[in-house]
Tab-separated table of C-alpha atoms in Angstrom:
chain	number	residue	atom	x	y	z
A	760	UNK	CA	-2.050	18.437	28.717
A	761	UNK	CA	0.345	19.709	25.838
A	762	UNK	CA	-1.342	21.590	23.284
A	763	UNK	CA	0.026	19.564	20.160
A	764	UNK	CA	-1.702	21.115	17.308
A	765	UNK	CA	-0.176	18.745	14.880
A	766	UNK	CA	-1.921	15.958	16.395
A	767	UNK	CA	-5.242	17.647	16.067
A	768	UNK	CA	-6.074	15.383	12.965
A	769	UNK	CA	-5.354	12.229	14.731
A	770	UNK	CA	-7.382	13.168	17.741
A	771	UNK	CA	-10.341	13.910	15.625
A	772	UNK	CA	-10.291	10.437	14.030
A	773	UNK	CA	-12.550	7.418	15.374
A	774	UNK	CA	-11.282	4.241	15.758
A	775	UNK	CA	-12.112	3.034	12.368
A	776	UNK	CA	-10.296	5.825	10.726
A	777	UNK	CA	-7.413	5.332	12.938
A	778	UNK	CA	-7.288	1.537	11.890
A	779	UNK	CA	-7.556	2.436	8.482
A	780	UNK	CA	-4.556	4.664	8.397
A	781	UNK	CA	-2.648	1.720	9.984
A	782	UNK	CA	-4.054	-0.496	7.441
A	783	UNK	CA	-3.165	1.787	4.683
A	784	UNK	CA	0.552	1.904	5.806
A	785	UNK	CA	0.359	-1.811	6.140
A	786	UNK	CA	-0.670	-2.189	2.362
A	787	UNK	CA	2.036	0.180	0.926
A	788	UNK	CA	4.694	-1.974	2.666
A	789	UNK	CA	2.578	-5.240	1.581
A	790	UNK	CA	2.599	-4.120	-2.087
A	791	UNK	CA	6.313	-3.716	-2.084
A	792	UNK	CA	7.029	-6.940	-0.521
A	793	UNK	CA	4.475	-8.698	-2.884
A	794	UNK	CA	6.226	-7.233	-5.928
A	795	UNK	CA	9.547	-8.621	-4.439
A	796	UNK	CA	8.338	-12.136	-3.671
A	797	UNK	CA	6.312	-12.147	-6.969
A	798	UNK	CA	9.738	-11.359	-8.890
A	799	UNK	CA	11.417	-14.131	-6.813
A	800	UNK	CA	8.692	-16.693	-7.783
A	801	UNK	CA	8.588	-15.696	-11.622
A	802	UNK	CA	12.329	-15.611	-12.059
A	803	UNK	CA	12.870	-18.600	-9.767
A	804	UNK	CA	16.125	-16.738	-8.317
A	805	UNK	CA	16.158	-15.797	-4.472
A	806	UNK	CA	17.526	-12.362	-5.462
A	807	UNK	CA	15.933	-11.315	-8.683
A	808	UNK	CA	17.727	-7.882	-8.876
A	809	UNK	CA	21.197	-7.380	-7.812
A	810	UNK	CA	23.726	-4.511	-7.598
A	811	UNK	CA	27.150	-4.797	-9.065
A	812	UNK	CA	29.618	-4.005	-6.107
A	813	UNK	CA	33.225	-4.259	-7.626
A	814	UNK	CA	34.765	-3.666	-10.710
A	815	UNK	CA	35.864	-7.295	-11.797
A	816	UNK	CA	33.600	-7.324	-14.486
A	817	UNK	CA	34.698	-4.362	-16.425
A	818	UNK	CA	34.187	-3.261	-19.121
A	819	UNK	CA	31.064	-5.133	-18.982
A	820	UNK	CA	29.524	-4.403	-15.764
A	821	UNK	CA	30.600	-1.468	-13.809
A	822	UNK	CA	30.098	-0.571	-9.932
A	823	UNK	CA	26.634	0.457	-9.271
A	824	UNK	CA	24.793	-1.273	-12.198
A	825	UNK	CA	21.693	-3.288	-11.628
A	826	UNK	CA	21.375	-6.775	-13.107
A	827	UNK	CA	18.098	-8.523	-13.503
A	828	UNK	CA	18.672	-12.366	-12.944
A	829	UNK	CA	16.674	-15.505	-13.738
A	830	UNK	CA	17.305	-19.114	-12.384
A	831	UNK	CA	15.675	-21.366	-14.536
A	832	UNK	CA	16.453	-25.078	-13.850
A	833	UNK	CA	16.254	-26.123	-17.417
A	834	UNK	CA	19.120	-23.736	-18.639
A	835	UNK	CA	22.268	-25.219	-18.873
A	836	UNK	CA	25.412	-23.455	-17.755
A	837	UNK	CA	28.065	-23.225	-20.628
A	838	UNK	CA	31.531	-21.631	-20.788
A	839	UNK	CA	31.235	-17.776	-21.313
A	840	UNK	CA	28.029	-17.175	-19.566
A	841	UNK	CA	27.821	-14.850	-16.820
A	842	UNK	CA	26.443	-16.286	-13.526
A	843	UNK	CA	25.807	-14.955	-10.056
A	844	UNK	CA	26.828	-17.250	-7.510
A	845	UNK	CA	27.181	-17.457	-3.575
A	846	UNK	CA	30.044	-19.017	-1.763
A	847	UNK	CA	29.058	-20.951	1.161
A	848	UNK	CA	29.361	-19.215	4.449
A	849	UNK	CA	29.531	-15.884	2.375
A	850	UNK	CA	26.388	-13.634	2.151
A	851	UNK	CA	27.161	-11.376	-0.721
A	852	UNK	CA	26.832	-12.964	-4.175
A	853	UNK	CA	29.498	-12.519	-6.711
A	854	UNK	CA	29.010	-11.984	-10.701
A	855	UNK	CA	31.721	-13.603	-12.778
A	856	UNK	CA	31.996	-15.389	-16.058
A	857	UNK	CA	32.279	-19.556	-16.346
A	858	UNK	CA	35.661	-20.319	-17.420
A	859	UNK	CA	35.901	-24.260	-17.222
A	860	UNK	CA	33.155	-27.164	-17.029
A	861	UNK	CA	33.330	-30.527	-15.796
A	862	UNK	CA	29.950	-32.377	-16.680
A	863	UNK	CA	29.151	-35.914	-15.696
A	864	UNK	CA	26.831	-38.337	-17.564
A	865	UNK	CA	23.965	-37.725	-15.417
A	866	UNK	CA	24.002	-33.835	-15.912
A	867	UNK	CA	26.070	-32.990	-12.585
A	868	UNK	CA	28.271	-29.861	-13.362
A	869	UNK	CA	31.163	-28.587	-11.708
A	870	UNK	CA	32.489	-25.265	-12.948
A	871	UNK	CA	35.317	-22.667	-12.475
A	872	UNK	CA	34.632	-18.853	-12.692
A	873	UNK	CA	36.800	-15.675	-13.343
A	874	UNK	CA	36.113	-11.907	-13.396
A	875	UNK	CA	36.815	-10.489	-16.606
A	876	UNK	CA	38.934	-7.722	-15.089
A	877	UNK	CA	40.758	-10.049	-12.583
A	878	UNK	CA	44.006	-11.634	-13.189
A	879	UNK	CA	43.547	-14.854	-11.712
A	880	UNK	CA	40.474	-17.160	-11.514
A	881	UNK	CA	38.366	-17.284	-8.584
A	882	UNK	CA	39.819	-20.280	-6.474
A	883	UNK	CA	41.141	-17.866	-3.995
A	884	UNK	CA	37.710	-16.706	-3.502
A	885	UNK	CA	36.281	-20.145	-2.798
A	886	UNK	CA	35.877	-21.948	0.244
A	887	UNK	CA	38.952	-23.495	1.918
A	888	UNK	CA	39.662	-26.855	0.054
A	889	UNK	CA	36.729	-25.995	-2.616
A	890	UNK	CA	38.108	-26.005	-6.272
A	891	UNK	CA	34.977	-25.896	-8.077
A	892	UNK	CA	31.369	-24.466	-8.068
A	893	UNK	CA	28.166	-26.443	-8.237
A	894	UNK	CA	24.532	-25.749	-9.508
A	895	UNK	CA	23.419	-25.313	-5.877
A	896	UNK	CA	25.555	-22.247	-5.415
A	897	UNK	CA	24.246	-20.440	-8.321
A	898	UNK	CA	21.907	-17.611	-7.541
A	899	UNK	CA	20.867	-16.740	-11.108
A	900	UNK	CA	22.070	-15.716	-14.671
A	901	UNK	CA	22.291	-12.115	-15.729
A	902	UNK	CA	19.485	-11.677	-18.038
A	903	UNK	CA	19.120	-7.751	-18.176
A	904	UNK	CA	21.226	-4.911	-17.236
A	905	UNK	CA	20.508	-1.243	-16.102
A	906	UNK	CA	23.355	1.147	-16.380
A	907	UNK	CA	23.221	3.669	-13.851
A	908	UNK	CA	26.233	6.016	-14.835
A	909	UNK	CA	25.626	6.537	-18.493
A	910	UNK	CA	26.960	9.915	-18.884
A	911	UNK	CA	30.262	9.108	-17.156
A	912	UNK	CA	30.847	6.321	-19.292
A	913	UNK	CA	29.835	8.255	-22.487
A	914	UNK	CA	32.366	11.041	-21.348
A	915	UNK	CA	35.070	8.856	-21.016
A	916	UNK	CA	34.788	7.251	-24.512
A	917	UNK	CA	35.027	10.695	-26.190
A	918	UNK	CA	36.743	9.106	-29.510
A	919	UNK	CA	33.492	7.593	-30.415
A	920	UNK	CA	30.887	5.121	-29.552
A	921	UNK	CA	31.967	2.126	-27.456
A	922	UNK	CA	30.212	-1.114	-28.057
A	923	UNK	CA	29.494	-3.642	-25.447
A	924	UNK	CA	28.956	-7.167	-26.400
A	925	UNK	CA	27.475	-9.450	-23.784
A	926	UNK	CA	26.886	-13.114	-24.471
A	927	UNK	CA	23.713	-13.567	-22.312
A	928	UNK	CA	22.229	-9.984	-21.903
A	929	UNK	CA	19.096	-9.591	-23.746
A	930	UNK	CA	18.170	-6.324	-23.252
A	931	UNK	CA	20.064	-3.164	-21.962
A	932	UNK	CA	18.027	-0.218	-20.236
A	933	UNK	CA	19.995	3.204	-20.528
A	934	UNK	CA	18.842	5.805	-18.007
A	935	UNK	CA	20.254	9.027	-17.543
B	481	UNK	CA	-17.905	-8.434	8.246
B	482	UNK	CA	-21.011	-9.001	10.632
B	483	UNK	CA	-18.542	-10.129	13.328
B	484	UNK	CA	-16.431	-7.016	13.006
B	485	UNK	CA	-19.565	-4.833	12.996
B	486	UNK	CA	-20.729	-6.200	16.272
B	487	UNK	CA	-17.534	-6.068	17.807
B	488	UNK	CA	-17.349	-2.513	17.070
B	489	UNK	CA	-20.788	-2.002	18.511
B	490	UNK	CA	-20.114	-3.772	21.881
B	491	UNK	CA	-16.708	-1.786	22.228
B	492	UNK	CA	-18.602	1.403	21.882
B	493	UNK	CA	-21.275	0.261	24.454
B	494	UNK	CA	-18.483	-0.380	26.864
B	495	UNK	CA	-16.933	2.934	26.428
B	496	UNK	CA	-20.341	4.673	27.079
B	497	UNK	CA	-20.825	2.711	30.302
B	498	UNK	CA	-17.413	3.425	31.781
B	499	UNK	CA	-18.187	7.151	31.257
B	500	UNK	CA	-21.379	7.260	32.969
B	501	UNK	CA	-20.017	4.854	36.054
B	502	UNK	CA	-17.109	7.212	36.371
B	503	UNK	CA	-18.409	9.139	39.366
B	504	UNK	CA	-19.021	6.874	42.259
B	505	UNK	CA	-15.918	4.125	41.020
B	506	UNK	CA	-12.409	4.494	42.301
B	507	UNK	CA	-9.856	7.502	41.133
B	508	UNK	CA	-7.929	5.135	38.561
B	509	UNK	CA	-10.939	4.674	36.318
B	510	UNK	CA	-12.213	8.238	36.493
B	511	UNK	CA	-8.682	9.460	35.697
B	512	UNK	CA	-8.515	7.207	32.661
B	513	UNK	CA	-11.610	8.472	31.069
B	514	UNK	CA	-10.576	12.092	32.121
B	515	UNK	CA	-7.489	11.449	30.065
B	516	UNK	CA	-9.617	9.913	27.099
B	517	UNK	CA	-11.900	13.160	27.303
B	518	UNK	CA	-8.767	15.404	26.918
B	519	UNK	CA	-7.579	13.370	23.929
B	520	UNK	CA	-10.788	13.770	22.057
B	521	UNK	CA	-11.338	17.409	20.702
B	522	UNK	CA	-14.729	16.981	19.365
B	523	UNK	CA	-15.932	20.542	20.537
B	524	UNK	CA	-12.656	22.398	19.380
B	525	UNK	CA	-13.202	24.474	16.093
B	526	UNK	CA	-11.703	22.685	13.223
B	527	UNK	CA	-8.551	24.222	11.991
B	528	UNK	CA	-6.750	22.866	8.887
B	529	UNK	CA	-4.367	24.004	6.264
B	530	UNK	CA	-6.541	25.743	3.688
B	531	UNK	CA	-4.282	24.816	0.633
B	532	UNK	CA	-4.390	21.209	1.363
B	533	UNK	CA	-7.240	19.907	-0.848
B	534	UNK	CA	-7.686	16.441	1.041
B	535	UNK	CA	-7.668	18.020	4.361
B	536	UNK	CA	-10.491	20.496	3.501
B	537	UNK	CA	-12.613	17.651	2.035
B	538	UNK	CA	-12.080	15.699	4.978
B	539	UNK	CA	-12.883	18.369	7.497
B	540	UNK	CA	-16.080	19.110	5.521
B	541	UNK	CA	-17.246	15.541	5.079
B	542	UNK	CA	-16.503	15.021	9.027
B	543	UNK	CA	-18.393	18.113	9.825
B	544	UNK	CA	-21.409	17.082	7.795
B	545	UNK	CA	-21.543	13.802	9.735
B	546	UNK	CA	-21.317	15.444	12.900
B	547	UNK	CA	-24.401	17.634	11.978
B	548	UNK	CA	-26.433	14.691	10.739
B	549	UNK	CA	-25.584	12.667	13.474
B	550	UNK	CA	-25.917	14.993	16.570
B	551	UNK	CA	-28.614	17.315	15.291
B	552	UNK	CA	-30.829	14.592	14.045
B	553	UNK	CA	-29.832	11.980	16.116
B	554	UNK	CA	-29.340	9.370	13.438
B	555	UNK	CA	-27.617	6.004	14.049
B	556	UNK	CA	-24.546	5.453	11.803
B	557	UNK	CA	-24.167	2.139	10.108
B	558	UNK	CA	-20.516	0.934	9.663
B	559	UNK	CA	-21.376	-1.660	7.061
B	560	UNK	CA	-19.640	-0.018	4.010
B	561	UNK	CA	-16.470	1.024	5.807
B	562	UNK	CA	-16.195	-2.454	7.605
B	563	UNK	CA	-16.422	-4.146	4.080
B	564	UNK	CA	-13.515	-1.977	3.103
B	565	UNK	CA	-11.555	-2.735	6.289
B	566	UNK	CA	-12.053	-6.351	6.169
B	567	UNK	CA	-10.467	-6.537	2.455
B	568	UNK	CA	-7.502	-4.721	3.430
B	569	UNK	CA	-7.137	-6.735	6.572
B	570	UNK	CA	-7.249	-9.844	4.616
B	571	UNK	CA	-4.611	-8.558	2.031
B	572	UNK	CA	-2.126	-7.655	4.737
B	573	UNK	CA	-2.887	-11.162	6.213
B	574	UNK	CA	-1.771	-12.797	3.078
B	575	UNK	CA	1.245	-10.643	2.931
B	576	UNK	CA	2.344	-11.425	6.288
B	577	UNK	CA	1.536	-15.197	5.901
B	578	UNK	CA	4.063	-15.045	2.881
B	579	UNK	CA	6.689	-13.309	4.807
B	580	UNK	CA	6.591	-15.578	7.918
B	581	UNK	CA	6.387	-18.863	5.510
B	582	UNK	CA	9.501	-17.691	3.289
B	583	UNK	CA	11.376	-17.245	6.607
B	584	UNK	CA	10.618	-20.525	8.034
B	585	UNK	CA	11.139	-22.407	4.931
B	586	UNK	CA	13.877	-20.738	2.569
B	587	UNK	CA	13.204	-19.907	-1.005
B	588	UNK	CA	13.052	-22.933	-3.184
B	589	UNK	CA	10.894	-24.814	-0.860
B	590	UNK	CA	8.366	-22.103	-0.248
B	591	UNK	CA	7.807	-21.318	-4.074
B	592	UNK	CA	4.285	-22.745	-4.315
B	593	UNK	CA	2.907	-21.008	-0.930
B	594	UNK	CA	4.681	-17.617	-2.194
B	595	UNK	CA	2.896	-18.131	-5.578
B	596	UNK	CA	-0.247	-18.572	-3.748
B	597	UNK	CA	-0.080	-15.652	-1.516
B	598	UNK	CA	1.053	-13.197	-4.093
B	599	UNK	CA	-1.784	-14.149	-6.649
B	600	UNK	CA	-4.208	-13.911	-3.549
B	601	UNK	CA	-2.837	-10.511	-2.667
B	602	UNK	CA	-3.228	-8.906	-6.040
B	603	UNK	CA	-6.688	-10.690	-6.368
B	604	UNK	CA	-7.566	-8.912	-3.177
B	605	UNK	CA	-6.339	-5.551	-4.281
B	606	UNK	CA	-8.307	-6.133	-7.445
B	607	UNK	CA	-11.385	-6.803	-5.492
B	608	UNK	CA	-10.646	-3.701	-3.322
B	609	UNK	CA	-10.655	-1.341	-6.452
B	610	UNK	CA	-13.971	-2.709	-7.663
B	611	UNK	CA	-15.316	-2.399	-4.119
B	612	UNK	CA	-14.314	1.248	-3.810
B	613	UNK	CA	-15.336	2.099	-7.271
B	614	UNK	CA	-18.777	0.499	-7.442
B	615	UNK	CA	-20.146	-0.316	-4.047
B	616	UNK	CA	-18.660	2.377	-1.847
B	617	UNK	CA	-18.406	5.219	-4.530
B	618	UNK	CA	-17.768	8.304	-2.875
B	619	UNK	CA	-20.097	7.660	0.047
B	620	UNK	CA	-18.769	8.562	3.458
B	621	UNK	CA	-21.759	8.327	5.827
B	622	UNK	CA	-24.774	5.732	5.760
B	623	UNK	CA	-27.050	6.879	8.798
B	624	UNK	CA	-30.310	5.220	9.815
B	625	UNK	CA	-33.398	7.050	11.183
B	626	UNK	CA	-34.986	4.337	13.675
B	627	UNK	CA	-38.687	4.384	12.991
B	628	UNK	CA	-40.395	5.745	16.084
B	629	UNK	CA	-43.110	3.190	16.001
B	630	UNK	CA	-41.028	0.469	15.650
B	631	UNK	CA	-42.923	-1.195	12.930
B	632	UNK	CA	-41.575	0.091	9.504
B	633	UNK	CA	-38.042	-0.509	8.369
B	634	UNK	CA	-35.645	2.040	8.992
B	635	UNK	CA	-35.101	5.314	6.423
B	636	UNK	CA	-31.612	5.430	4.961
B	637	UNK	CA	-29.415	8.682	4.631
B	638	UNK	CA	-26.490	8.664	2.655
B	639	UNK	CA	-23.749	11.394	2.292
B	640	UNK	CA	-21.287	11.556	-0.398
B	641	UNK	CA	-19.083	14.365	-1.640
B	642	UNK	CA	-16.313	15.353	-4.051
B	643	UNK	CA	-13.672	18.084	-4.596
B	644	UNK	CA	-11.641	17.929	-7.487
B	645	UNK	CA	-8.057	18.492	-7.252
B	646	UNK	CA	-6.869	22.097	-7.002
B	647	UNK	CA	-10.524	23.091	-7.346
B	648	UNK	CA	-12.491	25.190	-4.789
B	649	UNK	CA	-16.211	23.832	-5.700
B	650	UNK	CA	-17.086	21.301	-3.174
B	651	UNK	CA	-20.254	19.300	-3.824
B	652	UNK	CA	-22.214	17.330	-1.335
B	653	UNK	CA	-24.945	15.088	-2.212
B	654	UNK	CA	-27.521	13.761	0.285
B	655	UNK	CA	-29.580	10.689	-0.741
B	656	UNK	CA	-32.509	9.571	1.198
B	657	UNK	CA	-34.026	6.105	0.667
B	658	UNK	CA	-37.262	5.551	2.293
B	659	UNK	CA	-37.604	2.266	4.448
B	660	UNK	CA	-41.147	1.704	3.610
B	661	UNK	CA	-41.502	2.680	-0.177
B	662	UNK	CA	-37.882	1.866	-1.244
B	663	UNK	CA	-37.954	5.179	-3.025
B	664	UNK	CA	-34.765	7.146	-3.468
B	665	UNK	CA	-34.568	10.887	-3.590
B	666	UNK	CA	-31.498	13.030	-3.886
B	667	UNK	CA	-30.581	16.772	-3.178
B	668	UNK	CA	-27.198	18.285	-3.657
B	669	UNK	CA	-25.355	21.516	-3.587
B	670	UNK	CA	-22.163	22.857	-4.922
B	671	UNK	CA	-20.313	25.387	-3.212
B	672	UNK	CA	-16.959	27.228	-3.096
B	673	UNK	CA	-15.091	26.042	-0.006
B	674	UNK	CA	-14.374	29.751	0.442
B	675	UNK	CA	-17.923	30.041	1.891
B	676	UNK	CA	-17.095	27.770	4.757
B	677	UNK	CA	-13.582	28.545	5.756
B	678	UNK	CA	-11.962	31.693	7.125
B	679	UNK	CA	-8.726	33.137	6.353
B	680	UNK	CA	-6.871	31.314	8.890
B	681	UNK	CA	-8.295	27.825	7.716
B	682	UNK	CA	-11.085	27.668	10.630
B	683	UNK	CA	-14.138	26.036	9.462
B	684	UNK	CA	-17.093	28.239	10.406
B	685	UNK	CA	-19.980	25.860	11.349
B	686	UNK	CA	-22.546	28.801	11.397
B	687	UNK	CA	-22.052	29.109	7.499
B	688	UNK	CA	-21.929	25.153	7.020
B	689	UNK	CA	-24.641	23.984	9.241
B	690	UNK	CA	-27.503	25.733	7.611
B	691	UNK	CA	-26.581	24.341	4.241
B	692	UNK	CA	-26.754	20.800	5.556
B	693	UNK	CA	-30.091	21.509	7.316
B	694	UNK	CA	-31.412	23.080	4.442
B	695	UNK	CA	-30.505	19.874	2.233
B	696	UNK	CA	-32.015	17.557	4.797
B	697	UNK	CA	-35.053	19.637	4.999
B	698	UNK	CA	-35.845	19.692	1.367
B	699	UNK	CA	-35.598	15.803	1.200
B	700	UNK	CA	-37.525	15.214	4.564
B	701	UNK	CA	-40.391	17.845	3.780
B	702	UNK	CA	-41.170	16.025	0.433
B	703	UNK	CA	-41.783	12.811	2.371
B	704	UNK	CA	-44.285	14.338	4.473
B	705	UNK	CA	-46.168	16.027	1.594
B	706	UNK	CA	-46.284	12.527	0.044
């Protein structure tokens, strides 16, 4: 039999100790999983933390920023709000601002979105024949921002402090 | 907890009998037990990285366990360890249930079940922390000495140890609980780990074993005097 010295620790373990090692690994994975599912339950959104992938919302959100979302049913969608929505048939959610809203008496809403940095609205991105989005497409509302490249941004604004005004962002976390 | 303990006992008994019956039975079973023997290295001297604190503590604990179980022929009681394993298994079970339920019924419908699983998981984590801090403390061995006359309840020997981080002083505490009088007596020693390991990281049993025996005998003789 090969003399694999690094396996000596494993060979010296009895059944219980081996099972405990397996359980230990399982508990680490479970803790991460439970924290994620717990965030899903608390925020009500299926994806409580998302990464901004494109530059269509500059100068508010840059690529690589983390957004913390909530999806409370009682929050009304108003013009000017930043929503994260998913188009039917596409997996990746999109972060854009609400441009127009049509609202019925019973509270049913149809809305149109556009990225701040885009020239046109999102009708080109929607499904074939779809002109409006509905509440069910919404994954969540952006509530918090985590900027990940603050050094690059402060370097670009050498002439002074650039202030960003977001309508719906409550807290901004800056990290180096 | 009782079910898992009895299962562990049954599989241990089955392993023992297969080793004994290896001779006359056919070649396949004897080669399987031979492979298992080659896998187990109980007789090989223990060699670990002498700078790794947790490896040092584990090897000292395991060797103390071996001395107590093999030299004095005590029987190990797995109750404490089984309790911890059960709590961990239940926690992982809740996590797996949450994962599968969320996969079968996509998010908004699975909210109540998810909430229940997440809360149960963290409650189990709390129970585990309380269990390890208060019930288990740093005890790694509970051994019974079966009374030879079979009339009195067993005497219980408990081993617990501590080795602080980046420290070289290892404390081993032996507790004796008499079956008859339910009295508890303790003895401990604190020594530098340098006394037990040589420069390459091999545990020298000739230096370690007398310490354990001395602890044991100091508690055992007191009993005889009483």
